[in-house]
Amino acid sequence: MLEIRDLHVGYGRSLVLYDVSVTVPSGGVAAILGHNGAGKSTLLRATLGLLRPRSGTITFDGEDITTMPTYQRVRRGLAYVPQGQQSFGDLTARENLQLVADTRKDGTTRLDEALDLFPALSSLLGRRAGLLSGGQRQQLAIARALITGPRLLLLDEPTEGIQPSVVTEIEDAIVALTDSGEMSVLLVEQHVGFALGAADAYYVVESGRVVDSGGGGVDAEDHVRAAMAI
């Protein structure tokens, strides 16, 4: 699905990522783990085309997209949910979703499918997004991205600052989406248990380099915590 090879990425004259290689399996989840400032979000931004690599390649479904502009990557099926439960706070939850649904012929169907994954949102559609809890806004942000029908979903710290019950709902949604085989996920996360529970593969990033990697699953948790020194 996605192959990132020998990627070097920076801001201005400063490099942030050094020789990073990551594979996201088709219909699976790859988790990028690491502390704040390790370069995890930079990797997502480079994958989406918001940052141009100094060197290395990004291949999506066999096509080299390394220099492709962001809008073309989106058209090919990439969707990005940035850190911070972002939404249009003055609009209702329904209006947030409808903005995306109206751009697609199958938008109504996609909207209903997204609400099926996050049923708690159905009772909140008339509420302004700015009045929702952090967990509800995160579900709204993910649902909005799913309406675009992505083949690869980029999630940046989806569990940050939200309650455990919503973390479980988000994990269940990720597993349900990838089990269908129609979508893959590149997940940036600090919550080790959540990430490994959802992931087929993990990569630990420290100071811009991949320092450990392996298969996902909760059995890897002790090893990953040791690699992250937590």
Coordinates of N, CA and C in Angstrom, one line a residue:
M1 N 0.8 -1.2 0.0 CA 0.0 0.0 0.0 C 0.9 1.3 0.0
L2 N 1.6 1.5 1.1 CA 2.5 2.7 1.2 C 3.9 2.2 1.5
E3 N 4.9 2.7 0.8 CA 6.3 2.4 1.0 C 7.1 3.7 1.1
I4 N 7.6 3.9 2.3 CA 8.5 5.1 2.5 C 9.9 4.6 2.7
R5 N 10.8 5.1 1.8 CA 12.1 4.5 1.8 C 13.2 5.6 1.9
D6 N 14.1 5.5 2.9 CA 15.3 6.3 3.1 C 14.9 7.8 3.1
L7 N 13.9 8.2 3.8 CA 13.4 9.5 3.7 C 14.2 10.5 4.7
H8 N 14.6 11.6 4.1 CA 15.2 12.7 4.8 C 14.3 13.9 4.6
V9 N 13.8 14.5 5.7 CA 12.9 15.6 5.7 C 13.4 16.7 6.7
G10 N 13.2 18.0 6.3 CA 13.6 19.0 7.2 C 12.8 20.3 7.0
Y11 N 13.1 21.3 7.9 CA 12.5 22.6 7.8 C 13.7 23.6 7.7
G12 N 13.6 24.3 6.6 CA 14.8 25.2 6.3 C 16.1 24.4 6.2
R13 N 17.1 24.8 7.0 CA 18.4 24.1 6.9 C 18.4 22.9 7.9
S14 N 17.4 22.8 8.7 CA 17.5 21.7 9.8 C 16.8 20.5 9.3
L15 N 17.5 19.3 9.4 CA 16.9 18.0 9.2 C 16.1 17.6 10.4
V16 N 14.9 16.9 10.2 CA 14.1 16.4 11.3 C 14.1 14.9 11.2
L17 N 14.0 14.4 10.0 CA 13.9 12.9 9.8 C 15.2 12.5 9.0
Y18 N 15.8 11.4 9.4 CA 17.0 10.9 8.9 C 16.8 9.4 8.4
D19 N 16.8 9.2 7.1 CA 16.9 7.8 6.6 C 15.7 7.0 7.1
V20 N 14.5 7.5 7.1 CA 13.4 6.8 7.7 C 12.7 5.9 6.6
S21 N 12.5 4.6 7.0 CA 11.8 3.7 6.1 C 10.6 3.1 6.8
V22 N 9.4 3.1 6.3 CA 8.2 2.6 6.9 C 7.3 2.0 5.8
T23 N 6.7 0.9 6.1 CA 5.8 0.2 5.2 C 4.4 0.1 5.9
V24 N 3.4 0.6 5.2 CA 2.0 0.4 5.7 C 1.4 -0.7 4.9
P25 N 1.0 -1.8 5.5 CA 0.4 -3.0 4.7 C -0.9 -2.7 4.2
S26 N -1.3 -3.3 3.0 CA -2.6 -3.1 2.5 C -3.6 -3.7 3.4
G27 N -4.6 -2.9 3.8 CA -5.7 -3.3 4.7 C -5.2 -3.5 6.1
G28 N -4.1 -2.8 6.5 CA -3.5 -2.9 7.8 C -3.2 -1.6 8.4
V29 N -2.6 -1.6 9.6 CA -2.2 -0.4 10.4 C -0.7 -0.5 10.7
A30 N 0.0 0.6 10.4 CA 1.3 0.8 10.9 C 1.3 2.0 11.9
A31 N 1.9 1.7 13.0 CA 1.9 2.7 14.1 C 3.3 3.3 14.2
I32 N 3.4 4.6 14.3 CA 4.6 5.3 14.5 C 4.6 5.8 16.0
L33 N 5.5 5.3 16.8 CA 5.5 5.6 18.2 C 6.8 6.4 18.5
G34 N 6.7 7.3 19.5 CA 7.8 8.1 20.0 C 7.4 9.2 20.8
H35 N 8.3 9.9 21.4 CA 8.0 11.0 22.3 C 7.8 12.3 21.5
N36 N 7.3 13.3 22.1 CA 7.1 14.6 21.5 C 8.4 15.1 20.9
G37 N 8.4 15.6 19.7 CA 9.6 16.1 19.0 C 10.4 15.1 18.3
A38 N 9.9 13.9 18.3 CA 10.7 12.8 17.6 C 10.7 12.9 16.1
G39 N 9.7 13.6 15.6 CA 9.6 13.7 14.1 C 8.4 13.0 13.6
K40 N 7.5 12.5 14.4 CA 6.4 11.6 14.0 C 5.4 12.4 13.1
S41 N 5.0 13.6 13.5 CA 4.1 14.4 12.7 C 4.7 14.9 11.4
T42 N 6.0 15.2 11.5 CA 6.7 15.5 10.2 C 6.6 14.4 9.2
L43 N 6.7 13.2 9.6 CA 6.5 12.1 8.7 C 5.2 12.1 8.0
L44 N 4.1 12.3 8.8 CA 2.8 12.4 8.2 C 2.7 13.5 7.2
R45 N 3.2 14.7 7.6 CA 3.1 15.8 6.7 C 3.9 15.6 5.4
A46 N 5.0 14.9 5.5 CA 5.7 14.5 4.2 C 4.9 13.5 3.4
T47 N 4.3 12.6 4.1 CA 3.5 11.6 3.4 C 2.4 12.2 2.6
L48 N 1.8 13.3 3.2 CA 0.6 13.9 2.5 C 1.1 15.0 1.5
G49 N 2.4 15.3 1.5 CA 2.9 16.3 0.5 C 3.0 17.7 1.0
L50 N 2.8 17.9 2.3 CA 2.8 19.2 2.9 C 4.3 19.6 3.1
L51 N 5.2 18.7 3.1 CA 6.6 18.9 3.2 C 7.3 18.1 2.1
R52 N 8.3 18.7 1.4 CA 9.0 17.9 0.4 C 10.2 17.3 0.9
P53 N 10.4 16.0 0.8 CA 11.7 15.4 1.3 C 12.9 15.9 0.6
R54 N 14.0 15.9 1.4 CA 15.3 16.3 0.8 C 15.8 15.1 -0.1
S55 N 15.5 13.9 0.4 CA 15.8 12.7 -0.4 C 14.9 11.5 0.1
G56 N 15.0 10.4 -0.7 CA 14.2 9.3 -0.4 C 12.9 9.3 -1.2
T57 N 12.1 8.2 -1.1 CA 10.9 8.0 -1.9 C 9.7 7.7 -1.1
I58 N 8.5 8.1 -1.6 CA 7.3 7.7 -1.1 C 6.5 7.1 -2.2
T59 N 6.1 5.8 -2.1 CA 5.4 5.1 -3.1 C 4.0 4.6 -2.6
F60 N 2.9 4.9 -3.3 CA 1.6 4.6 -2.9 C 1.0 3.7 -4.0
D61 N 0.7 2.5 -3.6 CA 0.1 1.5 -4.6 C 1.0 1.4 -5.8
G62 N 2.3 1.4 -5.6 CA 3.2 1.2 -6.7 C 3.5 2.4 -7.5
E63 N 2.9 3.6 -7.2 CA 3.2 4.8 -7.9 C 4.0 5.8 -7.0
D64 N 5.1 6.3 -7.6 CA 6.0 7.2 -6.9 C 5.2 8.6 -6.7
I65 N 4.9 8.9 -5.5 CA 4.2 10.2 -5.2 C 5.1 11.2 -4.5
T66 N 6.4 11.0 -4.5 CA 7.4 11.8 -3.7 C 7.2 13.2 -4.0
T67 N 7.1 13.6 -5.2 CA 7.0 15.0 -5.6 C 5.6 15.5 -6.0
M68 N 4.7 14.6 -5.8 CA 3.3 14.9 -6.2 C 2.7 15.9 -5.2
P69 N 1.9 16.9 -5.7 CA 1.3 17.9 -4.8 C 0.2 17.2 -4.0
T70 N -0.1 17.9 -2.9 CA -1.0 17.3 -1.9 C -2.4 17.0 -2.5
Y71 N -3.0 17.9 -3.3 CA -4.3 17.6 -3.8 C -4.4 16.4 -4.7
Q72 N -3.3 16.1 -5.4 CA -3.3 14.8 -6.2 C -3.2 13.6 -5.3
R73 N -2.5 13.7 -4.2 CA -2.4 12.6 -3.2 C -3.8 12.3 -2.6
V74 N -4.5 13.4 -2.3 CA -5.9 13.3 -1.8 C -6.8 12.6 -2.8
R75 N -6.7 13.0 -4.0 CA -7.5 12.4 -5.1 C -7.2 10.9 -5.2
R76 N -6.0 10.5 -4.9 CA -5.7 9.1 -5.0 C -6.1 8.3 -3.8
G77 N -6.6 9.0 -2.7 CA -7.1 8.3 -1.6 C -6.5 8.5 -0.3
L78 N -5.7 9.5 -0.1 CA -5.1 9.8 1.2 C -6.0 10.8 1.9
A79 N -6.2 10.6 3.2 CA -6.9 11.5 4.1 C -6.1 11.7 5.4
Y80 N -6.2 12.9 5.9 CA -5.3 13.3 7.0 C -6.2 13.9 8.2
V81 N -6.0 13.3 9.4 CA -6.7 13.9 10.6 C -5.6 14.4 11.4
P82 N -5.3 15.7 11.5 CA -4.2 16.3 12.2 C -4.5 16.2 13.7
Q83 N -3.4 16.5 14.4 CA -3.5 16.5 15.9 C -4.4 17.7 16.4
G84 N -5.2 17.4 17.4 CA -5.9 18.5 18.1 C -7.4 18.6 17.9
Q85 N -8.0 17.4 17.5 CA -9.5 17.4 17.4 C -10.0 18.6 16.6
Q86 N -9.5 18.8 15.4 CA -9.9 20.0 14.7 C -11.3 19.9 14.1
S87 N -12.0 21.0 14.2 CA -13.3 21.1 13.6 C -13.7 22.6 13.4
F88 N -14.8 22.8 12.7 CA -15.3 24.2 12.6 C -16.2 24.4 13.8
G89 N -15.7 25.1 14.8 CA -16.4 25.2 16.1 C -17.7 25.9 16.1
D90 N -17.9 26.9 15.2 CA -19.2 27.6 15.1 C -20.3 26.8 14.3
L91 N -19.9 25.8 13.6 CA -20.9 25.0 12.9 C -21.3 23.8 13.8
T92 N -22.5 23.3 13.5 CA -22.9 22.1 14.2 C -22.1 20.9 13.7
A93 N -22.2 19.8 14.4 CA -21.6 18.5 14.0 C -22.1 18.1 12.7
R94 N -23.4 18.2 12.4 CA -23.9 17.8 11.1 C -23.3 18.7 10.0
E95 N -23.3 20.0 10.3 CA -22.7 20.9 9.2 C -21.3 20.6 8.9
N96 N -20.5 20.2 10.0 CA -19.1 19.8 9.7 C -19.0 18.6 8.8
L97 N -19.9 17.7 9.0 CA -19.9 16.5 8.2 C -20.5 16.8 6.8
Q98 N -21.5 17.6 6.7 CA -22.2 17.8 5.5 C -21.3 18.6 4.5
L99 N -20.4 19.5 5.1 CA -19.5 20.2 4.2 C -18.7 19.3 3.3
V100 N -18.3 18.1 3.9 CA -17.5 17.1 3.1 C -18.5 16.3 2.2
A101 N -19.6 15.9 2.8 CA -20.5 15.0 2.1 C -21.0 15.7 0.8
D102 N -21.2 17.0 0.8 CA -21.7 17.7 -0.3 C -20.8 17.7 -1.5
T103 N -19.5 17.4 -1.3 CA -18.5 17.3 -2.4 C -18.5 16.0 -3.1
R104 N -19.2 15.0 -2.6 CA -19.2 13.7 -3.1 C -20.6 13.2 -3.6
K105 N -20.6 12.4 -4.7 CA -21.8 11.9 -5.1 C -22.4 10.9 -4.1
D106 N -21.5 10.1 -3.5 CA -21.9 9.1 -2.5 C -21.8 9.7 -1.1
G107 N -21.9 11.0 -0.9 CA -21.7 11.7 0.4 C -22.6 11.3 1.4
T108 N -23.9 11.2 1.1 CA -24.9 10.8 2.1 C -24.7 9.4 2.6
T109 N -24.3 8.5 1.7 CA -24.0 7.1 2.2 C -22.8 7.1 3.0
R110 N -21.8 7.8 2.6 CA -20.5 7.8 3.4 C -20.8 8.5 4.8
L111 N -21.6 9.5 4.8 CA -21.9 10.1 6.1 C -22.6 9.1 7.1
D112 N -23.6 8.4 6.5 CA -24.3 7.4 7.3 C -23.3 6.3 7.8
E113 N -22.4 5.9 7.0 CA -21.4 4.9 7.4 C -20.5 5.4 8.5
A114 N -20.1 6.6 8.4 CA -19.2 7.2 9.4 C -20.0 7.3 10.7
L115 N -21.2 7.6 10.7 CA -22.0 7.7 11.9 C -22.2 6.3 12.5
D116 N -22.3 5.3 11.7 CA -22.4 3.9 12.2 C -21.2 3.5 13.0
L117 N -20.0 4.0 12.6 CA -18.8 3.7 13.3 C -18.8 4.5 14.7
F118 N -19.3 5.7 14.7 CA -19.3 6.5 15.9 C -20.8 6.9 16.3
P119 N -21.5 5.9 16.7 CA -23.0 6.2 16.9 C -23.3 7.3 17.9
A120 N -22.4 7.6 18.9 CA -22.6 8.6 19.8 C -22.8 10.0 19.2
L121 N -22.2 10.1 18.0 CA -22.3 11.4 17.3 C -23.7 11.7 16.8
S122 N -24.5 10.6 16.5 CA -25.8 10.8 16.0 C -26.7 11.6 16.8
S123 N -26.5 11.5 18.2 CA -27.4 12.3 19.1 C -26.8 13.7 19.3
L124 N -25.7 14.1 18.6 CA -25.0 15.3 18.9 C -25.0 16.2 17.6
L125 N -25.6 15.7 16.5 CA -25.5 16.4 15.2 C -26.0 17.8 15.3
G126 N -26.9 18.2 16.1 CA -27.4 19.6 16.2 C -26.6 20.5 17.1
R127 N -25.6 19.9 17.8 CA -24.8 20.7 18.7 C -23.6 21.3 18.0
R128 N -23.3 22.5 18.4 CA -22.1 23.2 17.8 C -20.8 22.4 18.1
A129 N -19.9 22.2 17.2 CA -18.7 21.4 17.4 C -17.9 22.0 18.5
G130 N -17.9 23.3 18.6 CA -17.1 23.9 19.7 C -17.5 23.6 21.1
L131 N -18.8 23.1 21.2 CA -19.3 22.7 22.5 C -19.1 21.2 22.8
L132 N -18.6 20.4 21.9 CA -18.4 19.0 22.1 C -17.2 18.8 23.0
S133 N -17.1 17.6 23.6 CA -15.9 17.2 24.4 C -14.8 17.0 23.4
G134 N -13.6 16.8 24.0 CA -12.4 16.5 23.1 C -12.6 15.2 22.4
G135 N -13.1 14.2 23.1 CA -13.3 12.9 22.5 C -14.3 13.0 21.4
Q136 N -15.4 13.7 21.6 CA -16.4 13.8 20.6 C -15.9 14.6 19.3
R137 N -15.1 15.6 19.6 CA -14.5 16.4 18.4 C -13.6 15.5 17.7
Q138 N -12.9 14.6 18.4 CA -11.9 13.7 17.6 C -12.7 12.7 16.8
Q139 N -13.8 12.2 17.3 CA -14.6 11.3 16.5 C -15.2 12.0 15.3
L140 N -15.6 13.3 15.5 CA -16.1 14.1 14.4 C -15.1 14.3 13.4
A141 N -13.8 14.6 13.8 CA -12.8 14.8 12.8 C -12.5 13.6 12.0
I142 N -12.5 12.4 12.6 CA -12.2 11.2 11.9 C -13.4 10.8 11.0
A143 N -14.6 11.0 11.5 CA -15.8 10.8 10.6 C -15.8 11.6 9.4
R144 N -15.4 12.9 9.6 CA -15.3 13.8 8.4 C -14.3 13.3 7.4
A145 N -13.2 12.8 7.8 CA -12.2 12.3 6.9 C -12.7 11.1 6.2
L146 N -13.4 10.2 6.9 CA -13.9 9.0 6.3 C -14.9 9.2 5.2
I147 N -15.6 10.3 5.3 CA -16.6 10.6 4.2 C -15.9 10.7 2.9
T148 N -14.7 11.1 2.8 CA -14.0 11.2 1.5 C -13.6 9.8 0.9
G149 N -13.9 8.7 1.7 CA -13.7 7.4 1.2 C -12.2 7.1 1.0
P150 N -11.3 7.4 2.0 CA -9.9 7.2 1.8 C -9.5 5.8 1.7
R151 N -8.4 5.5 1.0 CA -7.8 4.2 1.0 C -6.6 4.2 2.0
L152 N -6.1 5.4 2.4 CA -5.1 5.4 3.4 C -5.4 6.6 4.3
L153 N -5.6 6.3 5.6 CA -6.0 7.3 6.6 C -4.8 7.6 7.4
L154 N -4.4 8.9 7.5 CA -3.2 9.3 8.3 C -3.8 10.0 9.6
L155 N -3.5 9.4 10.7 CA -4.0 9.8 12.0 C -2.9 10.3 12.9
D156 N -3.0 11.5 13.4 CA -1.9 12.1 14.2 C -2.4 12.3 15.6
E157 N -2.0 11.4 16.5 CA -2.3 11.4 18.0 C -3.8 11.5 18.2
P158 N -4.5 10.5 17.7 CA -6.0 10.6 17.9 C -6.5 10.4 19.3
T159 N -5.7 9.9 20.2 CA -6.1 9.6 21.6 C -5.7 10.7 22.5
E160 N -5.0 11.8 22.0 CA -4.4 12.8 22.9 C -5.5 13.5 23.7
G161 N -5.5 13.5 25.0 CA -6.4 14.2 25.8 C -7.8 13.8 25.9
I162 N -8.1 12.6 25.5 CA -9.5 12.1 25.5 C -9.7 11.0 26.4
Q163 N -11.0 10.8 26.8 CA -11.3 9.8 27.8 C -11.1 8.3 27.3
P164 N -10.8 7.4 28.3 CA -10.5 6.0 27.9 C -11.6 5.4 27.1
S165 N -12.9 5.7 27.4 CA -14.0 5.0 26.7 C -14.0 5.4 25.2
V166 N -13.7 6.6 24.9 CA -13.6 7.1 23.5 C -12.4 6.5 22.8
V167 N -11.3 6.3 23.5 CA -10.1 5.7 23.0 C -10.5 4.3 22.5
T168 N -11.2 3.5 23.3 CA -11.7 2.2 22.9 C -12.5 2.3 21.6
E169 N -13.4 3.2 21.6 CA -14.3 3.4 20.4 C -13.5 3.7 19.1
I170 N -12.5 4.5 19.3 CA -11.7 4.8 18.1 C -10.9 3.6 17.6
E171 N -10.3 2.9 18.6 CA -9.6 1.6 18.2 C -10.5 0.6 17.5
D172 N -11.7 0.5 18.1 CA -12.7 -0.4 17.4 C -13.0 0.0 16.0
A173 N -13.1 1.3 15.8 CA -13.4 1.8 14.5 C -12.3 1.6 13.5
I174 N -11.0 1.8 14.0 CA -9.9 1.5 13.1 C -9.8 0.0 12.7
V175 N -10.0 -0.8 13.7 CA -10.0 -2.3 13.4 C -11.1 -2.6 12.4
A176 N -12.3 -2.1 12.6 CA -13.4 -2.4 11.7 C -13.1 -1.9 10.3
L177 N -12.5 -0.8 10.1 CA -12.3 -0.2 8.8 C -11.2 -1.0 8.1
T178 N -10.1 -1.4 8.8 CA -9.0 -2.1 8.1 C -9.4 -3.6 7.9
D179 N -10.2 -4.2 8.7 CA -10.6 -5.6 8.6 C -11.3 -5.8 7.2
S180 N -12.0 -4.7 6.7 CA -12.6 -4.9 5.4 C -11.7 -5.0 4.3
G181 N -10.4 -4.6 4.5 CA -9.4 -4.7 3.5 C -9.4 -3.5 2.5
E182 N -10.3 -2.6 2.7 CA -10.4 -1.5 1.7 C -9.6 -0.2 2.2
M183 N -9.1 -0.2 3.4 CA -8.4 1.0 3.9 C -7.3 0.6 4.7
S184 N -6.2 1.3 4.7 CA -5.0 1.2 5.5 C -4.9 2.4 6.4
V185 N -4.1 2.3 7.5 CA -4.0 3.4 8.4 C -2.5 3.6 8.8
L186 N -2.0 4.8 8.7 CA -0.7 5.2 9.2 C -1.0 6.0 10.5
L187 N -0.7 5.5 11.6 CA -1.1 6.0 12.9 C 0.1 6.5 13.7
V188 N 0.1 7.8 14.0 CA 1.1 8.4 14.9 C 0.5 8.5 16.3
E189 N 1.2 7.9 17.3 CA 0.6 7.8 18.6 C 1.7 7.7 19.7
Q190 N 1.3 8.2 20.9 CA 2.1 8.0 22.1 C 1.5 6.9 23.1
H191 N 0.2 6.7 22.9 CA -0.5 5.7 23.7 C -0.1 4.3 23.2
V192 N 0.9 3.7 23.9 CA 1.5 2.5 23.4 C 0.5 1.3 23.3
G193 N -0.3 1.2 24.4 CA -1.3 0.1 24.4 C -2.3 0.2 23.3
F194 N -2.8 1.4 23.1 CA -3.8 1.6 22.0 C -3.2 1.3 20.6
A195 N -2.0 1.9 20.4 CA -1.3 1.7 19.1 C -1.0 0.3 18.7
L196 N -0.5 -0.4 19.7 CA -0.1 -1.8 19.4 C -1.4 -2.7 19.3
G197 N -2.4 -2.4 20.0 CA -3.7 -3.1 19.9 C -4.3 -3.0 18.5
A198 N -4.1 -1.9 17.8 CA -4.6 -1.7 16.5 C -3.7 -2.1 15.4
A199 N -2.4 -2.1 15.7 CA -1.4 -2.1 14.6 C -1.0 -3.5 14.2
D200 N -0.6 -3.6 12.9 CA 0.0 -4.8 12.3 C 1.5 -4.7 12.4
A201 N 2.0 -3.5 12.4 CA 3.4 -3.2 12.5 C 3.7 -1.9 13.2
Y202 N 4.8 -1.8 13.9 CA 5.1 -0.6 14.6 C 6.5 -0.1 14.3
Y203 N 6.8 1.2 14.5 CA 8.1 1.8 14.3 C 8.3 2.8 15.4
V204 N 9.4 2.7 16.1 CA 9.7 3.6 17.2 C 10.7 4.7 16.6
V205 N 10.3 5.9 16.7 CA 11.1 7.0 16.2 C 11.7 7.8 17.3
E206 N 13.0 8.0 17.3 CA 13.7 8.8 18.3 C 14.7 9.8 17.6
S207 N 14.5 11.0 17.9 CA 15.4 12.1 17.3 C 15.5 11.9 15.7
G208 N 14.3 11.6 15.1 CA 14.2 11.6 13.7 C 14.7 10.3 13.0
R209 N 15.0 9.3 13.8 CA 15.4 8.0 13.2 C 14.6 6.9 13.8
V210 N 14.4 5.9 12.9 CA 13.7 4.7 13.4 C 14.7 3.8 14.2
V211 N 14.4 3.6 15.5 CA 15.3 2.9 16.3 C 14.9 1.5 16.7
D212 N 13.6 1.2 16.4 CA 13.1 -0.1 16.6 C 11.8 -0.3 15.8
S213 N 11.6 -1.6 15.4 CA 10.4 -1.9 14.6 C 10.0 -3.3 14.8
G214 N 8.8 -3.7 14.4 CA 8.4 -5.1 14.6 C 6.9 -5.2 14.3
G215 N 6.4 -6.4 14.6 CA 5.0 -6.6 14.4 C 4.2 -6.1 15.5
G216 N 2.9 -5.8 15.3 CA 2.0 -5.2 16.3 C 1.5 -6.2 17.2
G217 N 0.5 -5.8 18.0 CA -0.1 -6.7 19.0 C 0.4 -6.4 20.4
V218 N -0.5 -6.6 21.4 CA -0.2 -6.3 22.7 C 1.0 -7.0 23.3
D219 N 1.3 -8.2 22.8 CA 2.5 -8.9 23.3 C 3.8 -8.1 23.1
A220 N 3.8 -7.2 22.2 CA 5.0 -6.4 22.0 C 5.2 -5.2 22.9
E221 N 4.2 -5.0 23.8 CA 4.2 -3.8 24.6 C 5.4 -3.6 25.5
D222 N 5.8 -4.6 26.2 CA 6.9 -4.5 27.1 C 8.2 -4.1 26.3
H223 N 8.4 -4.8 25.2 CA 9.5 -4.5 24.3 C 9.5 -3.1 23.8
V224 N 8.4 -2.6 23.4 CA 8.3 -1.2 22.9 C 8.5 -0.2 24.0
R225 N 8.0 -0.5 25.1 CA 8.2 0.5 26.2 C 9.7 0.5 26.6
A226 N 10.3 -0.6 26.5 CA 11.8 -0.6 26.8 C 12.5 0.2 25.7
A227 N 12.1 0.0 24.5 CA 12.8 0.8 23.4 C 12.5 2.3 23.5
M228 N 11.4 2.7 24.1 CA 11.1 4.1 24.3 C 11.5 4.6 25.6
A229 N 12.0 3.6 26.5 CA 12.5 4.0 27.8 C 11.4 4.6 28.6
I230 N 10.2 4.0 28.6 CA 9.1 4.5 29.4 C 8.5 3.4 30.3

